[in-house]
């Protein structure tokens, strides 16, 4: 029950989540939350923080409904305990909106992000980093609900604002550039997407180094865009090198590594190497069952992909 023991449990759960062991992290957080509630009381900030972390782990395991219940209650509690304008309350609102979006309830996510943006602008001012982040999240949600023109215009203006306020090399500025490149690709502007991603990769390699997670993600996005452009061999070469790096840096069970393995299989199908792709996906399904269980959405998606892998036109979502 010592505070340092509780903090060590928290740190261990965070580390386990970072290497993709979400179920183990969840088990520790559930016990930690019970202990903290008993020792500190349900309204203590550490208890509130653990509830939020528990919801994040549930999301990673595909248990969105359970996560949403926790996040909704957490937001209500923070409003009552801390007030509607407290930074922790606003963070809880942002996490809830993000969870709604990831669970497919984009309209609810948009409504919360719009309310959050109004409060943040009033409390922090229009140039605060949190305000800029909410504008980015809102633009991405608008894109998923068919408001493509509004989303692109918002992100392009946001990128200009962030370069002016935060600087061109700030991580948030680079994240918006990454999101904009993804949207360009989704809209069929592959030339714009490749140009933006190439510039972004150079910046991230220079600022963060070649093996930073954000640099690796940019390489992943570049491979996807080359595939969409019909450059299958280029995409495969990039993703093969990236897979080696992610296994070495993150480990074989990290979610980013698993996604890279899945996309490697997709590029093998593109190149007509179906038997190799089949072996990749079968191994990947075994690992997903071990890590997430039979009923996780990603496990189901991979099983569907396996069933259709004999066709070169894969609709698998990486």
Short mmCIF file of C-alpha atoms in Angstrom, two decimals:
data_model
loop_
_atom_site.label_atom_id
_atom_site.label_comp_id
_atom_site.label_asym_id
_atom_site.label_seq_id
_atom_site.Cartn_x
_atom_site.Cartn_y
_atom_site.Cartn_z
CA UNK A 1 0.00 0.00 0.00
CA UNK A 2 3.01 2.35 0.04
CA UNK A 3 2.72 5.21 -2.50
CA UNK A 4 5.98 4.21 -4.17
CA UNK A 5 4.78 0.64 -4.58
CA UNK A 6 1.59 1.90 -6.23
CA UNK A 7 3.61 4.17 -8.51
CA UNK A 8 5.83 1.27 -9.52
CA UNK A 9 2.73 -0.73 -10.47
CA UNK A 10 1.59 2.20 -12.59
CA UNK A 11 4.98 2.46 -14.29
CA UNK A 12 5.09 -1.29 -14.96
CA UNK A 13 1.64 -1.19 -16.60
CA UNK A 14 2.75 1.70 -18.81
CA UNK A 15 5.89 -0.17 -19.89
CA UNK A 16 3.93 -3.33 -20.67
CA UNK A 17 1.50 -1.33 -22.80
CA UNK A 18 4.40 0.30 -24.65
CA UNK A 19 5.66 -3.09 -25.81
CA UNK A 20 2.17 -4.27 -26.78
CA UNK A 21 1.32 -6.43 -23.74
CA UNK A 22 -2.06 -4.77 -23.22
CA UNK A 23 -3.73 -7.67 -21.40
CA UNK A 24 -0.93 -7.86 -18.84
CA UNK A 25 -1.06 -4.09 -18.46
CA UNK A 26 -4.82 -4.27 -18.00
CA UNK A 27 -4.51 -6.90 -15.26
CA UNK A 28 -2.05 -4.75 -13.31
CA UNK A 29 -4.16 -1.60 -13.74
CA UNK A 30 -7.30 -3.34 -12.50
CA UNK A 31 -5.54 -4.44 -9.30
CA UNK A 32 -3.91 -1.03 -8.94
CA UNK A 33 -7.22 0.75 -9.29
CA UNK A 34 -8.77 -1.45 -6.58
CA UNK A 35 -5.84 -0.74 -4.25
CA UNK A 36 -5.78 2.99 -4.94
CA UNK A 37 -9.53 3.32 -4.44
CA UNK A 38 -9.31 1.50 -1.11
CA UNK A 39 -6.31 3.51 0.11
CA UNK A 40 -6.87 6.96 -1.42
CA UNK A 41 -10.60 7.13 -2.02
CA UNK A 42 -12.47 7.27 -5.35
CA UNK A 43 -11.96 11.01 -5.90
CA UNK A 44 -8.17 11.12 -5.55
CA UNK A 45 -6.33 12.36 -8.70
CA UNK A 46 -4.25 9.17 -8.88
CA UNK A 47 -7.42 7.08 -8.90
CA UNK A 48 -8.90 9.22 -11.65
CA UNK A 49 -5.70 8.87 -13.67
CA UNK A 50 -5.72 5.09 -13.30
CA UNK A 51 -9.31 4.94 -14.49
CA UNK A 52 -8.30 6.80 -17.64
CA UNK A 53 -5.33 4.50 -18.21
CA UNK A 54 -7.54 1.46 -17.70
CA UNK A 55 -9.92 2.73 -20.39
CA UNK A 56 -7.03 3.21 -22.81
CA UNK A 57 -5.92 -0.40 -22.34
CA UNK A 58 -9.48 -1.63 -22.86
CA UNK A 59 -9.58 0.30 -26.13
CA UNK A 60 -6.39 -1.38 -27.32
CA UNK A 61 -7.98 -4.76 -26.60
CA UNK A 62 -11.05 -3.84 -28.66
CA UNK A 63 -13.35 -3.53 -25.63
CA UNK A 64 -14.72 -0.16 -26.69
CA UNK A 65 -18.06 -0.35 -24.89
CA UNK A 66 -16.43 -0.97 -21.53
CA UNK A 67 -13.86 1.76 -22.20
CA UNK A 68 -16.58 4.26 -23.13
CA UNK A 69 -18.52 3.60 -19.93
CA UNK A 70 -15.39 4.34 -17.87
CA UNK A 71 -14.49 7.46 -19.87
CA UNK A 72 -18.04 8.86 -19.71
CA UNK A 73 -18.17 8.40 -15.94
CA UNK A 74 -14.66 9.81 -15.55
CA UNK A 75 -15.64 12.96 -17.44
CA UNK A 76 -18.74 13.42 -15.26
CA UNK A 77 -16.68 12.93 -12.10
CA UNK A 78 -14.00 15.39 -13.16
CA UNK A 79 -16.62 18.00 -13.99
CA UNK A 80 -18.09 17.64 -10.50
CA UNK A 81 -14.79 17.42 -8.60
CA UNK A 82 -12.51 19.73 -10.60
CA UNK A 83 -14.96 21.86 -12.56
CA UNK A 84 -15.76 21.96 -16.30
CA UNK A 85 -12.76 24.14 -17.21
CA UNK A 86 -10.01 22.24 -15.36
CA UNK A 87 -7.24 20.90 -17.64
CA UNK A 88 -7.83 17.31 -16.43
CA UNK A 89 -11.53 17.65 -17.26
CA UNK A 90 -10.71 18.88 -20.75
CA UNK A 91 -8.27 16.00 -21.22
CA UNK A 92 -11.01 13.56 -20.20
CA UNK A 93 -13.35 15.11 -22.78
CA UNK A 94 -10.71 14.76 -25.49
CA UNK A 95 -10.07 11.11 -24.59
CA UNK A 96 -13.80 10.37 -24.66
CA UNK A 97 -14.23 12.00 -28.06
CA UNK A 98 -11.27 10.05 -29.44
CA UNK A 99 -12.73 6.79 -28.11
CA UNK A 100 -16.09 7.54 -29.72
CA UNK A 101 -14.34 8.15 -33.03
CA UNK A 102 -12.31 4.95 -32.84
CA UNK A 103 -15.44 2.95 -31.99
CA UNK A 104 -17.19 4.20 -35.15
CA UNK A 105 -19.37 6.83 -33.46
CA UNK A 106 -17.89 9.78 -35.31
CA UNK A 107 -20.88 12.10 -34.96
CA UNK A 108 -20.70 11.89 -31.17
CA UNK A 109 -16.94 12.47 -31.38
CA UNK A 110 -17.47 15.58 -33.50
CA UNK A 111 -20.04 16.98 -31.06
CA UNK A 112 -17.67 16.58 -28.10
CA UNK A 113 -14.67 17.96 -29.99
CA UNK A 114 -16.70 21.03 -31.04
CA UNK A 115 -17.77 21.70 -27.45
CA UNK A 116 -14.22 21.08 -26.23
CA UNK A 117 -12.78 23.50 -28.78
CA UNK A 118 -15.10 26.27 -27.61
CA UNK A 119 -14.09 25.77 -23.97
CA UNK A 120 -10.36 25.48 -24.75
CA UNK A 121 -10.36 28.65 -26.84
CA UNK A 122 -12.10 30.50 -24.03
CA UNK A 123 -9.83 29.13 -21.30
CA UNK A 124 -6.47 28.95 -23.11
CA UNK A 125 -6.77 31.26 -26.10
CA UNK A 126 -6.72 30.38 -29.80
CA UNK A 127 -2.98 29.72 -30.06
CA UNK A 128 -2.60 27.19 -27.23
CA UNK A 129 -1.15 23.79 -28.28
CA UNK A 130 -4.18 21.96 -26.87
CA UNK A 131 -6.47 24.12 -29.02
CA UNK A 132 -4.42 23.33 -32.10
CA UNK A 133 -4.55 19.60 -31.26
CA UNK A 134 -8.34 19.66 -30.91
CA UNK A 135 -8.66 21.44 -34.26
CA UNK A 136 -6.61 18.61 -35.79
CA UNK A 137 -8.71 15.88 -34.15
CA UNK A 138 -11.92 17.59 -35.25
CA UNK A 139 -10.71 17.88 -38.84
CA UNK A 140 -9.90 14.16 -38.94
CA UNK A 141 -13.36 13.27 -37.61
CA UNK A 142 -14.97 15.54 -40.22
CA UNK A 143 -13.11 13.69 -42.94
CA UNK A 144 -14.46 10.32 -41.79
CA UNK A 145 -18.03 11.64 -41.96
CA UNK A 146 -17.77 12.83 -45.55
CA UNK A 147 -16.81 16.47 -45.01
CA UNK A 148 -13.63 16.11 -47.05
CA UNK A 149 -13.34 19.67 -48.34
CA UNK A 150 -13.86 21.17 -44.89
CA UNK A 151 -11.39 18.73 -43.37
CA UNK A 152 -8.63 19.48 -45.90
CA UNK A 153 -9.16 23.24 -45.64
CA UNK A 154 -9.03 23.03 -41.83
CA UNK A 155 -5.84 20.98 -41.80
CA UNK A 156 -4.11 23.18 -44.37
CA UNK A 157 -4.94 26.29 -42.33
CA UNK A 158 -3.93 24.50 -39.15
CA UNK A 159 -0.57 23.56 -40.65
CA UNK A 160 0.07 27.22 -41.51
CA UNK A 161 -0.93 28.27 -37.98
CA UNK A 162 1.27 25.68 -36.32
CA UNK A 163 4.29 26.58 -38.42
CA UNK A 164 3.75 30.20 -37.36
CA UNK A 165 3.03 29.51 -33.67
CA UNK A 166 5.05 26.38 -32.87
CA UNK A 167 7.58 26.36 -35.67
CA UNK A 168 8.02 24.01 -38.66
CA UNK A 169 9.96 21.41 -36.66
CA UNK A 170 7.58 21.09 -33.71
CA UNK A 171 6.19 17.55 -33.23
CA UNK A 172 2.59 18.79 -33.44
CA UNK A 173 3.32 20.59 -36.71
CA UNK A 174 4.83 17.44 -38.16
CA UNK A 175 1.83 15.39 -36.97
CA UNK A 176 -0.57 17.65 -38.84
CA UNK A 177 1.58 17.33 -41.97
CA UNK A 178 1.38 13.55 -41.58
CA UNK A 179 -2.42 13.63 -41.23
CA UNK A 180 -2.70 15.92 -44.24
CA UNK A 181 -0.59 13.54 -46.33
CA UNK A 182 -2.84 10.63 -45.35
CA UNK A 183 -5.93 12.56 -46.41
CA UNK A 184 -4.33 13.58 -49.70
CA UNK A 185 -3.76 9.88 -50.35
CA UNK A 186 -7.32 8.94 -49.41
CA UNK A 187 -8.64 11.59 -51.83
CA UNK A 188 -6.49 10.26 -54.65
CA UNK A 189 -3.95 13.07 -54.65
CA UNK A 190 -1.07 10.61 -54.52
CA UNK A 191 1.45 13.10 -55.88
CA UNK A 192 0.60 15.51 -53.07
CA UNK A 193 0.73 12.71 -50.51
CA UNK A 194 4.13 11.44 -51.68
CA UNK A 195 5.57 14.96 -51.76
CA UNK A 196 4.31 15.75 -48.25
CA UNK A 197 5.49 12.43 -46.83
CA UNK A 198 8.93 12.70 -48.40
CA UNK A 199 9.41 16.15 -46.88
CA UNK A 200 8.06 14.91 -43.56
CA UNK A 201 10.38 11.89 -43.52
CA UNK A 202 13.41 14.10 -44.10
CA UNK A 203 12.35 16.40 -41.27
CA UNK A 204 11.66 13.58 -38.81
CA UNK A 205 14.93 11.81 -39.60
CA UNK A 206 16.78 15.09 -39.05
CA UNK A 207 14.94 16.10 -35.87
CA UNK A 208 14.03 12.79 -34.21
CA UNK A 209 16.48 10.36 -35.75
CA UNK A 210 15.92 7.44 -38.15
CA UNK A 211 14.50 5.06 -35.54
CA UNK A 212 12.08 7.27 -33.61
CA UNK A 213 8.51 5.84 -33.61
CA UNK A 214 7.22 8.85 -35.57
CA UNK A 215 9.95 8.43 -38.18
CA UNK A 216 9.11 4.75 -38.50
CA UNK A 217 5.41 5.59 -38.88
CA UNK A 218 6.22 8.01 -41.69
CA UNK A 219 8.09 5.24 -43.51
CA UNK A 220 5.02 3.03 -43.03
CA UNK A 221 2.74 5.69 -44.50
CA UNK A 222 5.13 6.21 -47.41
CA UNK A 223 4.99 2.49 -48.22
CA UNK A 224 1.18 2.58 -48.19
CA UNK A 225 1.15 5.56 -50.55
CA UNK A 226 3.59 3.94 -52.97
CA UNK A 227 1.31 0.90 -53.04
CA UNK A 228 -1.69 3.09 -53.81
CA UNK A 229 0.38 4.59 -56.63
CA UNK A 230 0.92 1.12 -58.09
CA UNK A 231 4.61 1.03 -57.10
CA UNK A 232 4.29 -2.41 -55.54
CA UNK A 233 7.98 -3.32 -55.50
CA UNK A 234 8.95 0.02 -53.94
CA UNK A 235 6.27 -0.41 -51.28
CA UNK A 236 7.45 -3.94 -50.52
CA UNK A 237 11.10 -2.90 -50.25
CA UNK A 238 10.25 -0.09 -47.81
CA UNK A 239 8.00 -2.28 -45.67
CA UNK A 240 10.51 -5.16 -45.52
CA UNK A 241 13.22 -2.84 -44.20
CA UNK A 242 10.75 -1.23 -41.80
CA UNK A 243 9.64 -4.61 -40.45
CA UNK A 244 13.23 -5.52 -39.59
CA UNK A 245 13.67 -2.20 -37.76
CA UNK A 246 10.41 -2.47 -35.85
CA UNK A 247 11.10 -6.02 -34.71
CA UNK A 248 14.54 -4.96 -33.52
CA UNK A 249 13.38 -1.74 -31.82
CA UNK A 250 9.85 -2.50 -30.63
CA UNK A 251 9.77 -6.28 -30.47
CA UNK A 252 7.63 -8.76 -32.45
CA UNK A 253 4.45 -8.25 -30.40
CA UNK A 254 4.20 -4.46 -30.51
CA UNK A 255 1.01 -3.24 -32.27
CA UNK A 256 3.07 -1.25 -34.80
CA UNK A 257 5.12 -4.35 -35.59
CA UNK A 258 1.96 -6.40 -36.03
CA UNK A 259 0.52 -3.83 -38.44
CA UNK A 260 3.79 -3.84 -40.39
CA UNK A 261 3.69 -7.62 -40.63
CA UNK A 262 0.13 -7.42 -41.96
CA UNK A 263 1.06 -4.88 -44.60
CA UNK A 264 4.06 -6.96 -45.60
CA UNK A 265 1.62 -9.76 -46.41
CA UNK A 266 -0.47 -7.35 -48.48
CA UNK A 267 2.57 -6.32 -50.55
CA UNK A 268 3.48 -9.97 -51.08
CA UNK A 269 0.01 -10.56 -52.51
CA UNK A 270 0.49 -7.54 -54.78
CA UNK A 271 3.69 -9.10 -56.10
CA UNK A 272 2.00 -12.47 -56.67
CA UNK A 273 3.89 -14.21 -53.84
CA UNK A 274 0.73 -15.72 -52.40
CA UNK A 275 2.29 -18.68 -50.57
CA UNK A 276 4.64 -16.37 -48.65
CA UNK A 277 1.76 -14.05 -47.84
CA UNK A 278 -0.27 -17.01 -46.61
CA UNK A 279 2.48 -18.03 -44.19
CA UNK A 280 2.78 -14.44 -42.95
CA UNK A 281 -0.93 -14.15 -42.19
CA UNK A 282 -1.25 -17.58 -40.57
CA UNK A 283 1.59 -16.72 -38.18
CA UNK A 284 0.08 -13.30 -37.53
CA UNK A 285 -3.31 -14.78 -36.64
CA UNK A 286 -1.69 -17.12 -34.11
CA UNK A 287 0.05 -14.15 -32.48
CA UNK A 288 -3.14 -12.04 -32.43
CA UNK A 289 -5.06 -14.85 -30.73
CA UNK A 290 -2.28 -15.16 -28.16
CA UNK A 291 -2.10 -11.42 -27.52
CA UNK A 292 -5.69 -10.24 -27.94
CA UNK A 293 -7.98 -13.28 -28.08
CA UNK A 294 -10.18 -14.86 -30.75
CA UNK A 295 -12.82 -12.12 -30.72
CA UNK A 296 -10.62 -9.05 -31.14
CA UNK A 297 -11.55 -7.03 -34.27
CA UNK A 298 -8.03 -7.30 -35.68
CA UNK A 299 -8.07 -11.09 -35.29
CA UNK A 300 -11.34 -11.23 -37.20
CA UNK A 301 -10.02 -8.94 -39.94
CA UNK A 302 -6.95 -11.11 -40.40
CA UNK A 303 -9.05 -14.26 -40.62
CA UNK A 304 -11.17 -12.61 -43.31
CA UNK A 305 -8.01 -11.56 -45.14
CA UNK A 306 -6.69 -15.12 -44.94
CA UNK A 307 -9.89 -16.43 -46.50
CA UNK A 308 -9.52 -14.09 -49.48
CA UNK A 309 -5.74 -14.14 -49.83
CA UNK A 310 -5.83 -16.10 -53.07
CA UNK A 311 -6.97 -12.92 -54.83
CA UNK A 312 -4.43 -10.21 -55.59
CA UNK A 313 -6.85 -7.40 -54.81
CA UNK A 314 -6.79 -7.31 -51.02
CA UNK A 315 -9.11 -4.99 -49.16
CA UNK A 316 -7.34 -5.51 -45.86
CA UNK A 317 -7.11 -2.34 -43.78
CA UNK A 318 -3.69 -1.79 -42.24
#
